[in-house]
mmCIF file with all atom_site columns, C-alpha atoms and ligand atoms in Angstrom:
data_model
loop_
_atom_site.group_PDB
_atom_site.id
_atom_site.type_symbol
_atom_site.label_atom_id
_atom_site.label_alt_id
_atom_site.label_comp_id
_atom_site.label_asym_id
_atom_site.label_entity_id
_atom_site.label_seq_id
_atom_site.pdbx_PDB_ins_code
_atom_site.Cartn_x
_atom_site.Cartn_y
_atom_site.Cartn_z
_atom_site.occupancy
_atom_site.B_iso_or_equiv
_atom_site.pdbx_formal_charge
_atom_site.auth_seq_id
_atom_site.auth_comp_id
_atom_site.auth_asym_id
_atom_site.auth_atom_id
_atom_site.pdbx_PDB_model_num
ATOM   1   C CA  . UNK U 1 1   ? 110.454 3.050  -61.235 1.00 82.00 ? 1   UNK U CA  1
ATOM   2   C CA  . UNK U 1 2   ? 112.859 2.781  -58.317 1.00 93.00 ? 2   UNK U CA  1
ATOM   3   C CA  . UNK U 1 3   ? 115.601 5.385  -58.048 1.00 94.00 ? 3   UNK U CA  1
ATOM   4   C CA  . UNK U 1 4   ? 118.318 2.846  -59.060 1.00 96.00 ? 4   UNK U CA  1
ATOM   5   C CA  . UNK U 1 5   ? 116.438 1.869  -62.255 1.00 95.00 ? 5   UNK U CA  1
ATOM   6   C CA  . UNK U 1 6   ? 115.591 5.527  -63.067 1.00 95.00 ? 6   UNK U CA  1
ATOM   7   C CA  . UNK U 1 7   ? 119.372 6.321  -62.834 1.00 96.00 ? 7   UNK U CA  1
ATOM   8   C CA  . UNK U 1 8   ? 120.773 3.504  -64.675 1.00 96.00 ? 8   UNK U CA  1
ATOM   9   C CA  . UNK U 1 9   ? 118.389 3.684  -67.647 1.00 96.00 ? 9   UNK U CA  1
ATOM   10  C CA  . UNK U 1 10  ? 119.049 7.369  -68.354 1.00 97.00 ? 10  UNK U CA  1
ATOM   11  C CA  . UNK U 1 11  ? 121.088 8.027  -71.304 1.00 97.00 ? 11  UNK U CA  1
ATOM   12  C CA  . UNK U 1 12  ? 122.386 10.943 -73.302 1.00 98.00 ? 12  UNK U CA  1
ATOM   13  C CA  . UNK U 1 13  ? 120.078 11.016 -76.279 1.00 98.00 ? 13  UNK U CA  1
ATOM   14  C CA  . UNK U 1 14  ? 121.619 12.470 -79.442 1.00 96.00 ? 14  UNK U CA  1
ATOM   15  C CA  . UNK U 1 15  ? 118.492 12.167 -81.648 1.00 97.00 ? 15  UNK U CA  1
ATOM   16  C CA  . UNK U 1 16  ? 115.704 14.211 -80.176 1.00 98.00 ? 16  UNK U CA  1
ATOM   17  C CA  . UNK U 1 17  ? 112.287 15.013 -81.746 1.00 97.00 ? 17  UNK U CA  1
ATOM   18  C CA  . UNK U 1 18  ? 109.046 16.387 -80.591 1.00 98.00 ? 18  UNK U CA  1
ATOM   19  C CA  . UNK U 1 19  ? 107.492 16.387 -78.054 1.00 98.00 ? 19  UNK U CA  1
ATOM   20  C CA  . UNK U 1 20  ? 109.469 18.392 -75.547 1.00 98.00 ? 20  UNK U CA  1
ATOM   21  C CA  . UNK U 1 21  ? 108.224 19.751 -72.292 1.00 98.00 ? 21  UNK U CA  1
ATOM   22  C CA  . UNK U 1 22  ? 106.368 23.079 -72.634 1.00 98.00 ? 22  UNK U CA  1
ATOM   23  C CA  . UNK U 1 23  ? 107.696 26.069 -70.702 1.00 98.00 ? 23  UNK U CA  1
ATOM   24  C CA  . UNK U 1 24  ? 105.163 25.480 -67.793 1.00 98.00 ? 24  UNK U CA  1
ATOM   25  C CA  . UNK U 1 25  ? 106.433 21.789 -67.568 1.00 98.00 ? 25  UNK U CA  1
ATOM   26  C CA  . UNK U 1 26  ? 109.989 22.916 -67.705 1.00 98.00 ? 26  UNK U CA  1
ATOM   27  C CA  . UNK U 1 27  ? 109.308 25.274 -64.779 1.00 98.00 ? 27  UNK U CA  1
ATOM   28  C CA  . UNK U 1 28  ? 107.539 22.619 -62.923 1.00 98.00 ? 28  UNK U CA  1
ATOM   29  C CA  . UNK U 1 29  ? 110.334 20.241 -63.178 1.00 98.00 ? 29  UNK U CA  1
ATOM   30  C CA  . UNK U 1 30  ? 112.847 22.832 -62.463 1.00 98.00 ? 30  UNK U CA  1
ATOM   31  C CA  . UNK U 1 31  ? 111.160 23.397 -59.076 1.00 98.00 ? 31  UNK U CA  1
ATOM   32  C CA  . UNK U 1 32  ? 111.985 19.820 -58.363 1.00 98.00 ? 32  UNK U CA  1
ATOM   33  C CA  . UNK U 1 33  ? 115.485 20.047 -59.707 1.00 98.00 ? 33  UNK U CA  1
ATOM   34  C CA  . UNK U 1 34  ? 116.184 23.098 -57.745 1.00 98.00 ? 34  UNK U CA  1
ATOM   35  C CA  . UNK U 1 35  ? 116.069 21.088 -54.408 1.00 98.00 ? 35  UNK U CA  1
ATOM   36  C CA  . UNK U 1 36  ? 119.406 19.446 -55.337 1.00 98.00 ? 36  UNK U CA  1
ATOM   37  C CA  . UNK U 1 37  ? 122.195 20.045 -52.779 1.00 98.00 ? 37  UNK U CA  1
ATOM   38  C CA  . UNK U 1 38  ? 123.167 23.768 -52.851 1.00 98.00 ? 38  UNK U CA  1
ATOM   39  C CA  . UNK U 1 39  ? 125.436 25.107 -50.137 1.00 98.00 ? 39  UNK U CA  1
ATOM   40  C CA  . UNK U 1 40  ? 123.848 28.367 -49.012 1.00 98.00 ? 40  UNK U CA  1
ATOM   41  C CA  . UNK U 1 41  ? 120.860 27.859 -51.316 1.00 98.00 ? 41  UNK U CA  1
ATOM   42  C CA  . UNK U 1 42  ? 122.150 30.466 -53.735 1.00 98.00 ? 42  UNK U CA  1
ATOM   43  C CA  . UNK U 1 43  ? 120.723 29.112 -56.865 1.00 98.00 ? 43  UNK U CA  1
ATOM   44  C CA  . UNK U 1 44  ? 123.676 30.543 -58.835 1.00 98.00 ? 44  UNK U CA  1
ATOM   45  C CA  . UNK U 1 45  ? 122.276 29.669 -62.323 1.00 98.00 ? 45  UNK U CA  1
ATOM   46  C CA  . UNK U 1 46  ? 119.636 30.600 -64.776 1.00 98.00 ? 46  UNK U CA  1
ATOM   47  C CA  . UNK U 1 47  ? 118.186 28.952 -67.935 1.00 98.00 ? 47  UNK U CA  1
ATOM   48  C CA  . UNK U 1 48  ? 117.493 30.433 -71.352 1.00 98.00 ? 48  UNK U CA  1
ATOM   49  C CA  . UNK U 1 49  ? 114.902 28.432 -73.314 1.00 98.00 ? 49  UNK U CA  1
ATOM   50  C CA  . UNK U 1 50  ? 115.486 28.288 -77.061 1.00 98.00 ? 50  UNK U CA  1
ATOM   51  C CA  . UNK U 1 51  ? 112.764 26.919 -79.454 1.00 98.00 ? 51  UNK U CA  1
ATOM   52  C CA  . UNK U 1 52  ? 111.518 27.210 -82.965 1.00 96.00 ? 52  UNK U CA  1
ATOM   53  C CA  . UNK U 1 53  ? 113.137 29.860 -85.074 1.00 95.00 ? 53  UNK U CA  1
ATOM   54  C CA  . UNK U 1 54  ? 115.266 31.132 -82.263 1.00 96.00 ? 54  UNK U CA  1
ATOM   55  C CA  . UNK U 1 55  ? 117.299 27.749 -82.592 1.00 96.00 ? 55  UNK U CA  1
ATOM   56  C CA  . UNK U 1 56  ? 118.409 28.990 -86.044 1.00 94.00 ? 56  UNK U CA  1
ATOM   57  C CA  . UNK U 1 57  ? 119.707 32.380 -84.535 1.00 93.00 ? 57  UNK U CA  1
ATOM   58  C CA  . UNK U 1 58  ? 121.739 30.312 -82.141 1.00 94.00 ? 58  UNK U CA  1
ATOM   59  C CA  . UNK U 1 59  ? 123.144 28.008 -84.929 1.00 93.00 ? 59  UNK U CA  1
ATOM   60  C CA  . UNK U 1 60  ? 123.997 30.884 -87.000 1.00 92.00 ? 60  UNK U CA  1
ATOM   61  C CA  . UNK U 1 61  ? 125.924 32.625 -84.118 1.00 93.00 ? 61  UNK U CA  1
ATOM   62  C CA  . UNK U 1 62  ? 127.866 29.648 -83.549 1.00 91.00 ? 62  UNK U CA  1
ATOM   63  C CA  . UNK U 1 63  ? 128.615 28.832 -87.183 1.00 85.00 ? 63  UNK U CA  1
ATOM   64  C CA  . UNK U 1 64  ? 128.219 32.121 -89.147 1.00 77.00 ? 64  UNK U CA  1
ATOM   65  C CA  . UNK U 1 65  ? 129.692 30.868 -92.353 1.00 73.00 ? 65  UNK U CA  1
ATOM   66  C CA  . UNK U 1 66  ? 127.982 27.371 -92.568 1.00 65.00 ? 66  UNK U CA  1
ATOM   67  C CA  . UNK U 1 67  ? 124.895 27.208 -94.895 1.00 62.00 ? 67  UNK U CA  1
ATOM   68  C CA  . UNK U 1 68  ? 121.869 26.534 -92.568 1.00 58.00 ? 68  UNK U CA  1
ATOM   69  C CA  . UNK U 1 69  ? 119.164 23.914 -93.725 1.00 60.00 ? 69  UNK U CA  1
ATOM   70  C CA  . UNK U 1 70  ? 115.692 24.455 -92.070 1.00 58.00 ? 70  UNK U CA  1
ATOM   71  C CA  . UNK U 1 71  ? 115.587 22.690 -88.702 1.00 57.00 ? 71  UNK U CA  1
ATOM   72  C CA  . UNK U 1 72  ? 119.218 21.760 -88.855 1.00 63.00 ? 72  UNK U CA  1
ATOM   73  C CA  . UNK U 1 73  ? 121.902 22.919 -86.583 1.00 58.00 ? 73  UNK U CA  1
ATOM   74  C CA  . UNK U 1 74  ? 125.825 22.588 -86.230 1.00 54.00 ? 74  UNK U CA  1
ATOM   75  C CA  . UNK U 1 75  ? 127.086 19.807 -88.795 1.00 56.00 ? 75  UNK U CA  1
ATOM   76  C CA  . UNK U 1 76  ? 123.607 19.512 -90.313 1.00 63.00 ? 76  UNK U CA  1
ATOM   77  C CA  . UNK U 1 77  ? 122.413 17.793 -87.127 1.00 71.00 ? 77  UNK U CA  1
ATOM   78  C CA  . UNK U 1 78  ? 118.609 17.794 -86.680 1.00 85.00 ? 78  UNK U CA  1
ATOM   79  C CA  . UNK U 1 79  ? 117.867 20.338 -84.036 1.00 94.00 ? 79  UNK U CA  1
ATOM   80  C CA  . UNK U 1 80  ? 116.275 19.089 -80.878 1.00 98.00 ? 80  UNK U CA  1
ATOM   81  C CA  . UNK U 1 81  ? 112.710 20.854 -80.214 1.00 98.00 ? 81  UNK U CA  1
ATOM   82  C CA  . UNK U 1 82  ? 114.124 22.540 -76.987 1.00 98.00 ? 82  UNK U CA  1
ATOM   83  C CA  . UNK U 1 83  ? 117.530 23.818 -76.179 1.00 98.00 ? 83  UNK U CA  1
ATOM   84  C CA  . UNK U 1 84  ? 117.793 24.865 -72.502 1.00 98.00 ? 84  UNK U CA  1
ATOM   85  C CA  . UNK U 1 85  ? 120.980 27.091 -72.092 1.00 98.00 ? 85  UNK U CA  1
ATOM   86  C CA  . UNK U 1 86  ? 122.449 26.825 -68.772 1.00 98.00 ? 86  UNK U CA  1
ATOM   87  C CA  . UNK U 1 87  ? 124.069 30.038 -67.466 1.00 98.00 ? 87  UNK U CA  1
ATOM   88  C CA  . UNK U 1 88  ? 126.289 29.890 -64.346 1.00 98.00 ? 88  UNK U CA  1
ATOM   89  C CA  . UNK U 1 89  ? 125.957 33.125 -62.452 1.00 98.00 ? 89  UNK U CA  1
ATOM   90  C CA  . UNK U 1 90  ? 128.106 32.604 -59.350 1.00 98.00 ? 90  UNK U CA  1
ATOM   91  C CA  . UNK U 1 91  ? 127.723 35.310 -56.526 1.00 98.00 ? 91  UNK U CA  1
ATOM   92  C CA  . UNK U 1 92  ? 131.095 37.039 -56.538 1.00 96.00 ? 92  UNK U CA  1
ATOM   93  C CA  . UNK U 1 93  ? 133.369 37.182 -53.423 1.00 95.00 ? 93  UNK U CA  1
ATOM   94  C CA  . UNK U 1 94  ? 130.689 35.233 -51.528 1.00 98.00 ? 94  UNK U CA  1
ATOM   95  C CA  . UNK U 1 95  ? 131.562 32.994 -48.594 1.00 98.00 ? 95  UNK U CA  1
ATOM   96  C CA  . UNK U 1 96  ? 130.473 30.002 -50.685 1.00 98.00 ? 96  UNK U CA  1
ATOM   97  C CA  . UNK U 1 97  ? 133.479 29.531 -53.047 1.00 98.00 ? 97  UNK U CA  1
ATOM   98  C CA  . UNK U 1 98  ? 132.942 29.557 -56.663 1.00 98.00 ? 98  UNK U CA  1
ATOM   99  C CA  . UNK U 1 99  ? 133.585 25.856 -57.072 1.00 98.00 ? 99  UNK U CA  1
ATOM   100 C CA  . UNK U 1 100 ? 130.966 24.870 -54.612 1.00 98.00 ? 100 UNK U CA  1
ATOM   101 C CA  . UNK U 1 101 ? 128.376 27.046 -56.694 1.00 98.00 ? 101 UNK U CA  1
ATOM   102 C CA  . UNK U 1 102 ? 129.415 25.366 -59.736 1.00 98.00 ? 102 UNK U CA  1
ATOM   103 C CA  . UNK U 1 103 ? 128.929 21.929 -58.008 1.00 98.00 ? 103 UNK U CA  1
ATOM   104 C CA  . UNK U 1 104 ? 125.428 22.916 -56.963 1.00 98.00 ? 104 UNK U CA  1
ATOM   105 C CA  . UNK U 1 105 ? 124.680 24.086 -60.556 1.00 98.00 ? 105 UNK U CA  1
ATOM   106 C CA  . UNK U 1 106 ? 125.779 20.653 -61.943 1.00 98.00 ? 106 UNK U CA  1
ATOM   107 C CA  . UNK U 1 107 ? 123.765 18.810 -59.170 1.00 98.00 ? 107 UNK U CA  1
ATOM   108 C CA  . UNK U 1 108 ? 120.664 20.792 -60.174 1.00 98.00 ? 108 UNK U CA  1
ATOM   109 C CA  . UNK U 1 109 ? 121.189 19.849 -63.835 1.00 98.00 ? 109 UNK U CA  1
ATOM   110 C CA  . UNK U 1 110 ? 121.694 16.125 -63.161 1.00 98.00 ? 110 UNK U CA  1
ATOM   111 C CA  . UNK U 1 111 ? 118.493 16.255 -61.110 1.00 98.00 ? 111 UNK U CA  1
ATOM   112 C CA  . UNK U 1 112 ? 116.708 17.923 -64.004 1.00 98.00 ? 112 UNK U CA  1
ATOM   113 C CA  . UNK U 1 113 ? 117.949 15.172 -66.368 1.00 98.00 ? 113 UNK U CA  1
ATOM   114 C CA  . UNK U 1 114 ? 116.664 12.590 -64.164 1.00 98.00 ? 114 UNK U CA  1
ATOM   115 C CA  . UNK U 1 115 ? 113.183 14.141 -63.838 1.00 98.00 ? 115 UNK U CA  1
ATOM   116 C CA  . UNK U 1 116 ? 113.061 14.606 -67.620 1.00 98.00 ? 116 UNK U CA  1
ATOM   117 C CA  . UNK U 1 117 ? 113.907 10.856 -67.977 1.00 97.00 ? 117 UNK U CA  1
ATOM   118 C CA  . UNK U 1 118 ? 111.388 9.855  -65.481 1.00 96.00 ? 118 UNK U CA  1
ATOM   119 C CA  . UNK U 1 119 ? 108.652 11.684 -67.620 1.00 97.00 ? 119 UNK U CA  1
ATOM   120 C CA  . UNK U 1 120 ? 109.825 9.759  -70.832 1.00 97.00 ? 120 UNK U CA  1
ATOM   121 C CA  . UNK U 1 121 ? 111.910 12.703 -72.179 1.00 98.00 ? 121 UNK U CA  1
ATOM   122 C CA  . UNK U 1 122 ? 115.348 12.479 -73.531 1.00 98.00 ? 122 UNK U CA  1
ATOM   123 C CA  . UNK U 1 123 ? 118.150 14.935 -73.008 1.00 98.00 ? 123 UNK U CA  1
ATOM   124 C CA  . UNK U 1 124 ? 121.849 15.436 -73.499 1.00 98.00 ? 124 UNK U CA  1
ATOM   125 C CA  . UNK U 1 125 ? 124.244 18.098 -72.075 1.00 98.00 ? 125 UNK U CA  1
ATOM   126 C CA  . UNK U 1 126 ? 126.201 19.667 -74.739 1.00 98.00 ? 126 UNK U CA  1
ATOM   127 C CA  . UNK U 1 127 ? 129.026 22.069 -74.481 1.00 97.00 ? 127 UNK U CA  1
ATOM   128 C CA  . UNK U 1 128 ? 131.898 22.694 -77.036 1.00 94.00 ? 128 UNK U CA  1
ATOM   129 C CA  . UNK U 1 129 ? 131.805 25.814 -79.008 1.00 93.00 ? 129 UNK U CA  1
ATOM   130 C CA  . UNK U 1 130 ? 128.527 27.013 -77.116 1.00 93.00 ? 130 UNK U CA  1
ATOM   131 C CA  . UNK U 1 131 ? 130.660 27.607 -74.103 1.00 95.00 ? 131 UNK U CA  1
ATOM   132 C CA  . UNK U 1 132 ? 133.341 29.831 -75.743 1.00 94.00 ? 132 UNK U CA  1
ATOM   133 C CA  . UNK U 1 133 ? 131.556 31.837 -78.396 1.00 93.00 ? 133 UNK U CA  1
ATOM   134 C CA  . UNK U 1 134 ? 131.751 35.573 -77.870 1.00 91.00 ? 134 UNK U CA  1
ATOM   135 C CA  . UNK U 1 135 ? 128.986 36.270 -80.154 1.00 93.00 ? 135 UNK U CA  1
ATOM   136 C CA  . UNK U 1 136 ? 126.732 33.959 -78.388 1.00 95.00 ? 136 UNK U CA  1
ATOM   137 C CA  . UNK U 1 137 ? 127.458 35.843 -75.154 1.00 94.00 ? 137 UNK U CA  1
ATOM   138 C CA  . UNK U 1 138 ? 126.240 38.955 -77.027 1.00 93.00 ? 138 UNK U CA  1
ATOM   139 C CA  . UNK U 1 139 ? 123.197 37.293 -78.396 1.00 94.00 ? 139 UNK U CA  1
ATOM   140 C CA  . UNK U 1 140 ? 122.167 36.086 -74.838 1.00 95.00 ? 140 UNK U CA  1
ATOM   141 C CA  . UNK U 1 141 ? 123.117 39.367 -73.115 1.00 94.00 ? 141 UNK U CA  1
ATOM   142 C CA  . UNK U 1 142 ? 125.322 37.619 -70.631 1.00 96.00 ? 142 UNK U CA  1
ATOM   143 C CA  . UNK U 1 143 ? 126.560 39.713 -67.725 1.00 96.00 ? 143 UNK U CA  1
ATOM   144 C CA  . UNK U 1 144 ? 130.306 39.902 -66.886 1.00 95.00 ? 144 UNK U CA  1
ATOM   145 C CA  . UNK U 1 145 ? 130.822 37.114 -64.505 1.00 96.00 ? 145 UNK U CA  1
ATOM   146 C CA  . UNK U 1 146 ? 128.287 34.761 -66.045 1.00 98.00 ? 146 UNK U CA  1
ATOM   147 C CA  . UNK U 1 147 ? 129.554 31.650 -67.785 1.00 97.00 ? 147 UNK U CA  1
ATOM   148 C CA  . UNK U 1 148 ? 127.593 29.513 -70.342 1.00 98.00 ? 148 UNK U CA  1
ATOM   149 C CA  . UNK U 1 149 ? 127.875 25.925 -69.183 1.00 98.00 ? 149 UNK U CA  1
ATOM   150 C CA  . UNK U 1 150 ? 126.264 24.630 -72.410 1.00 98.00 ? 150 UNK U CA  1
ATOM   151 C CA  . UNK U 1 151 ? 122.870 23.404 -73.723 1.00 98.00 ? 151 UNK U CA  1
ATOM   152 C CA  . UNK U 1 152 ? 120.552 20.733 -72.233 1.00 98.00 ? 152 UNK U CA  1
ATOM   153 C CA  . UNK U 1 153 ? 119.040 19.717 -75.448 1.00 98.00 ? 153 UNK U CA  1
ATOM   154 C CA  . UNK U 1 154 ? 115.576 18.156 -74.684 1.00 98.00 ? 154 UNK U CA  1
ATOM   155 C CA  . UNK U 1 155 ? 113.028 16.240 -76.580 1.00 98.00 ? 155 UNK U CA  1
ATOM   156 C CA  . UNK U 1 156 ? 111.876 12.620 -77.158 1.00 98.00 ? 156 UNK U CA  1
ATOM   157 C CA  . UNK U 1 157 ? 114.222 9.803  -78.505 1.00 97.00 ? 157 UNK U CA  1
ATOM   158 C CA  . UNK U 1 158 ? 112.131 8.412  -81.401 1.00 95.00 ? 158 UNK U CA  1
ATOM   159 C CA  . UNK U 1 159 ? 113.400 4.836  -80.742 1.00 92.00 ? 159 UNK U CA  1
ATOM   160 C CA  . UNK U 1 160 ? 113.000 5.123  -76.927 1.00 90.00 ? 160 UNK U CA  1
ATOM   161 C CA  . UNK U 1 161 ? 115.928 5.402  -74.452 1.00 89.00 ? 161 UNK U CA  1
ATOM   162 C CA  . UNK U 1 162 ? 119.088 3.849  -75.614 1.00 94.00 ? 162 UNK U CA  1
ATOM   163 C CA  . UNK U 1 163 ? 120.184 0.801  -73.878 1.00 94.00 ? 163 UNK U CA  1
ATOM   164 C CA  . UNK U 1 164 ? 123.008 1.004  -71.314 1.00 95.00 ? 164 UNK U CA  1
ATOM   165 C CA  . UNK U 1 165 ? 125.846 -1.487 -71.287 1.00 94.00 ? 165 UNK U CA  1
ATOM   166 C CA  . UNK U 1 166 ? 126.387 -3.427 -68.200 1.00 95.00 ? 166 UNK U CA  1
ATOM   167 C CA  . UNK U 1 167 ? 127.293 -1.207 -65.381 1.00 96.00 ? 167 UNK U CA  1
ATOM   168 C CA  . UNK U 1 168 ? 131.163 -1.175 -64.916 1.00 96.00 ? 168 UNK U CA  1
ATOM   169 C CA  . UNK U 1 169 ? 132.911 -2.083 -61.541 1.00 98.00 ? 169 UNK U CA  1
ATOM   170 C CA  . UNK U 1 170 ? 134.051 1.135  -60.070 1.00 98.00 ? 170 UNK U CA  1
ATOM   171 C CA  . UNK U 1 171 ? 134.993 -0.296 -56.639 1.00 98.00 ? 171 UNK U CA  1
ATOM   172 C CA  . UNK U 1 172 ? 138.685 0.613  -57.359 1.00 98.00 ? 172 UNK U CA  1
ATOM   173 C CA  . UNK U 1 173 ? 137.470 4.203  -56.984 1.00 98.00 ? 173 UNK U CA  1
ATOM   174 C CA  . UNK U 1 174 ? 136.689 3.559  -53.195 1.00 98.00 ? 174 UNK U CA  1
ATOM   175 C CA  . UNK U 1 175 ? 139.153 3.138  -50.409 1.00 97.00 ? 175 UNK U CA  1
ATOM   176 C CA  . UNK U 1 176 ? 138.706 3.015  -46.805 1.00 97.00 ? 176 UNK U CA  1
ATOM   177 C CA  . UNK U 1 177 ? 140.721 4.752  -44.215 1.00 96.00 ? 177 UNK U CA  1
ATOM   178 C CA  . UNK U 1 178 ? 142.201 2.350  -41.829 1.00 92.00 ? 178 UNK U CA  1
ATOM   179 C CA  . UNK U 1 179 ? 141.709 2.733  -38.072 1.00 83.00 ? 179 UNK U CA  1
ATOM   180 C CA  . UNK U 1 180 ? 144.246 5.341  -36.876 1.00 72.00 ? 180 UNK U CA  1
ATOM   181 C CA  . UNK U 1 181 ? 145.938 4.245  -33.544 1.00 72.00 ? 181 UNK U CA  1
ATOM   182 C CA  . UNK U 1 182 ? 146.698 6.821  -30.991 1.00 71.00 ? 182 UNK U CA  1
ATOM   183 C CA  . UNK U 1 183 ? 150.483 6.191  -31.491 1.00 70.00 ? 183 UNK U CA  1
ATOM   184 C CA  . UNK U 1 184 ? 149.994 6.557  -35.437 1.00 70.00 ? 184 UNK U CA  1
ATOM   185 C CA  . UNK U 1 185 ? 148.123 9.737  -34.827 1.00 73.00 ? 185 UNK U CA  1
ATOM   186 C CA  . UNK U 1 186 ? 150.647 11.209 -32.470 1.00 74.00 ? 186 UNK U CA  1
ATOM   187 C CA  . UNK U 1 187 ? 153.451 10.289 -35.049 1.00 74.00 ? 187 UNK U CA  1
ATOM   188 C CA  . UNK U 1 188 ? 151.573 11.922 -37.907 1.00 71.00 ? 188 UNK U CA  1
ATOM   189 C CA  . UNK U 1 189 ? 150.992 15.023 -35.893 1.00 68.00 ? 189 UNK U CA  1
ATOM   190 C CA  . UNK U 1 190 ? 154.899 15.180 -35.050 1.00 74.00 ? 190 UNK U CA  1
ATOM   191 C CA  . UNK U 1 191 ? 155.666 14.720 -38.669 1.00 73.00 ? 191 UNK U CA  1
ATOM   192 C CA  . UNK U 1 192 ? 153.119 17.485 -39.678 1.00 69.00 ? 192 UNK U CA  1
ATOM   193 C CA  . UNK U 1 193 ? 154.764 19.970 -37.424 1.00 67.00 ? 193 UNK U CA  1
ATOM   194 C CA  . UNK U 1 194 ? 158.226 18.862 -38.438 1.00 67.00 ? 194 UNK U CA  1
ATOM   195 C CA  . UNK U 1 195 ? 159.177 17.636 -34.786 1.00 58.00 ? 195 UNK U CA  1
ATOM   196 C CA  . UNK U 1 196 ? 162.040 15.181 -34.159 1.00 50.00 ? 196 UNK U CA  1
HETATM 197 C C1  . FMN M 2 .   ? 129.423 18.715 -68.646 1.00 89.48 ? 201 FMN M C1  1
HETATM 198 C C2  . FMN M 2 .   ? 129.111 17.882 -69.643 1.00 89.48 ? 201 FMN M C2  1
HETATM 199 C C3  . FMN M 2 .   ? 129.404 18.244 -71.087 1.00 89.48 ? 201 FMN M C3  1
HETATM 200 C C4  . FMN M 2 .   ? 129.033 17.353 -72.112 1.00 89.48 ? 201 FMN M C4  1
HETATM 201 N N1  . FMN M 2 .   ? 129.231 17.742 -73.357 1.00 89.48 ? 201 FMN M N1  1
HETATM 202 C C5  . FMN M 2 .   ? 128.900 17.004 -74.376 1.00 89.48 ? 201 FMN M C5  1
HETATM 203 C C6  . FMN M 2 .   ? 129.116 17.349 -75.754 1.00 89.48 ? 201 FMN M C6  1
HETATM 204 O O1  . FMN M 2 .   ? 129.545 18.481 -76.051 1.00 89.48 ? 201 FMN M O1  1
HETATM 205 N N2  . FMN M 2 .   ? 128.775 16.492 -76.768 1.00 89.48 ? 201 FMN M N2  1
HETATM 206 C C7  . FMN M 2 .   ? 128.329 15.297 -76.522 1.00 89.48 ? 201 FMN M C7  1
HETATM 207 O O2  . FMN M 2 .   ? 128.053 14.510 -77.321 1.00 89.48 ? 201 FMN M O2  1
HETATM 208 N N3  . FMN M 2 .   ? 128.024 14.888 -75.183 1.00 89.48 ? 201 FMN M N3  1
HETATM 209 C C8  . FMN M 2 .   ? 128.475 15.646 -74.138 1.00 89.48 ? 201 FMN M C8  1
HETATM 210 N N4  . FMN M 2 .   ? 128.158 15.227 -72.870 1.00 89.48 ? 201 FMN M N4  1
HETATM 211 C C9  . FMN M 2 .   ? 127.445 13.979 -72.701 1.00 89.48 ? 201 FMN M C9  1
HETATM 212 C C10 . FMN M 2 .   ? 128.541 12.886 -72.434 1.00 89.48 ? 201 FMN M C10 1
HETATM 213 O O3  . FMN M 2 .   ? 129.071 12.613 -73.538 1.00 89.48 ? 201 FMN M O3  1
HETATM 214 C C11 . FMN M 2 .   ? 127.661 11.647 -71.917 1.00 89.48 ? 201 FMN M C11 1
HETATM 215 O O4  . FMN M 2 .   ? 127.184 11.875 -70.543 1.00 89.48 ? 201 FMN M O4  1
HETATM 216 C C12 . FMN M 2 .   ? 128.585 10.415 -71.878 1.00 89.48 ? 201 FMN M C12 1
HETATM 217 O O5  . FMN M 2 .   ? 128.993 9.922  -73.042 1.00 89.48 ? 201 FMN M O5  1
HETATM 218 C C13 . FMN M 2 .   ? 128.027 9.271  -70.863 1.00 89.48 ? 201 FMN M C13 1
HETATM 219 O O6  . FMN M 2 .   ? 126.955 8.841  -71.679 1.00 89.48 ? 201 FMN M O6  1
HETATM 220 P P1  . FMN M 2 .   ? 125.335 8.706  -70.970 1.00 89.48 ? 201 FMN M P1  1
HETATM 221 O O7  . FMN M 2 .   ? 125.110 10.054 -70.301 1.00 89.48 ? 201 FMN M O7  1
HETATM 222 O O8  . FMN M 2 .   ? 124.452 8.174  -71.831 1.00 89.48 ? 201 FMN M O8  1
HETATM 223 O O9  . FMN M 2 .   ? 125.665 7.651  -69.834 1.00 89.48 ? 201 FMN M O9  1
HETATM 224 C C14 . FMN M 2 .   ? 128.546 16.150 -71.727 1.00 89.48 ? 201 FMN M C14 1
HETATM 225 C C15 . FMN M 2 .   ? 128.254 15.735 -70.462 1.00 89.48 ? 201 FMN M C15 1
HETATM 226 C C16 . FMN M 2 .   ? 128.644 16.551 -69.452 1.00 89.48 ? 201 FMN M C16 1
HETATM 227 C C17 . FMN M 2 .   ? 128.251 16.095 -67.839 1.00 89.48 ? 201 FMN M C17 1
#
């Protein structure tokens, strides 16, 4: 599969069943994903893998009052076999600003989704209440300064990958800087310094 095909056939899969990658396979794929652009090679993130019964503990923490059916999570949804929780752990007061560390973490996550897709697994990045629940911070023993960016839910789409609609035209999101003449550049400089 060429890279364009791989990228354009990946979908966020909302129904996920077994199989999901084993811990070993997840580690293997993460080694690949960790090669995503990362200014300073800081790897300011960590993953917490949640499977089996531990998924119920997660769901209970998120919705303590809701009755929980076996294998069901929030709003009675079927739990995916693997929930990989993404913890952003930026290095504080580092020369690489926080936003660049966040950008590196998101790049790594997209690379991981692509690698999962290439192996036939489906995934979806879920956020919402996961990211704001104080109870979950406690359950996961998150340190001050760490931030939960959500869950990458992983498994297999029972009907295969969902079809993608034709790709929208995004050319209006691109502009070209016109050639700057020497006179124009000088005028811009005068305006920038407030000269007459
Ligand atoms: C940071 C982030 C958070 C997301 N959170 C959710 C979510 O909470 N619930 C959800 O259904 N989808 C979530 N998604 C998935 C998007 O809804 C999905 O990528 C979008 O609808 C495009 O669909 P596609 O990935 O199949 O192209 C999230 C995606 C990203 C990047």
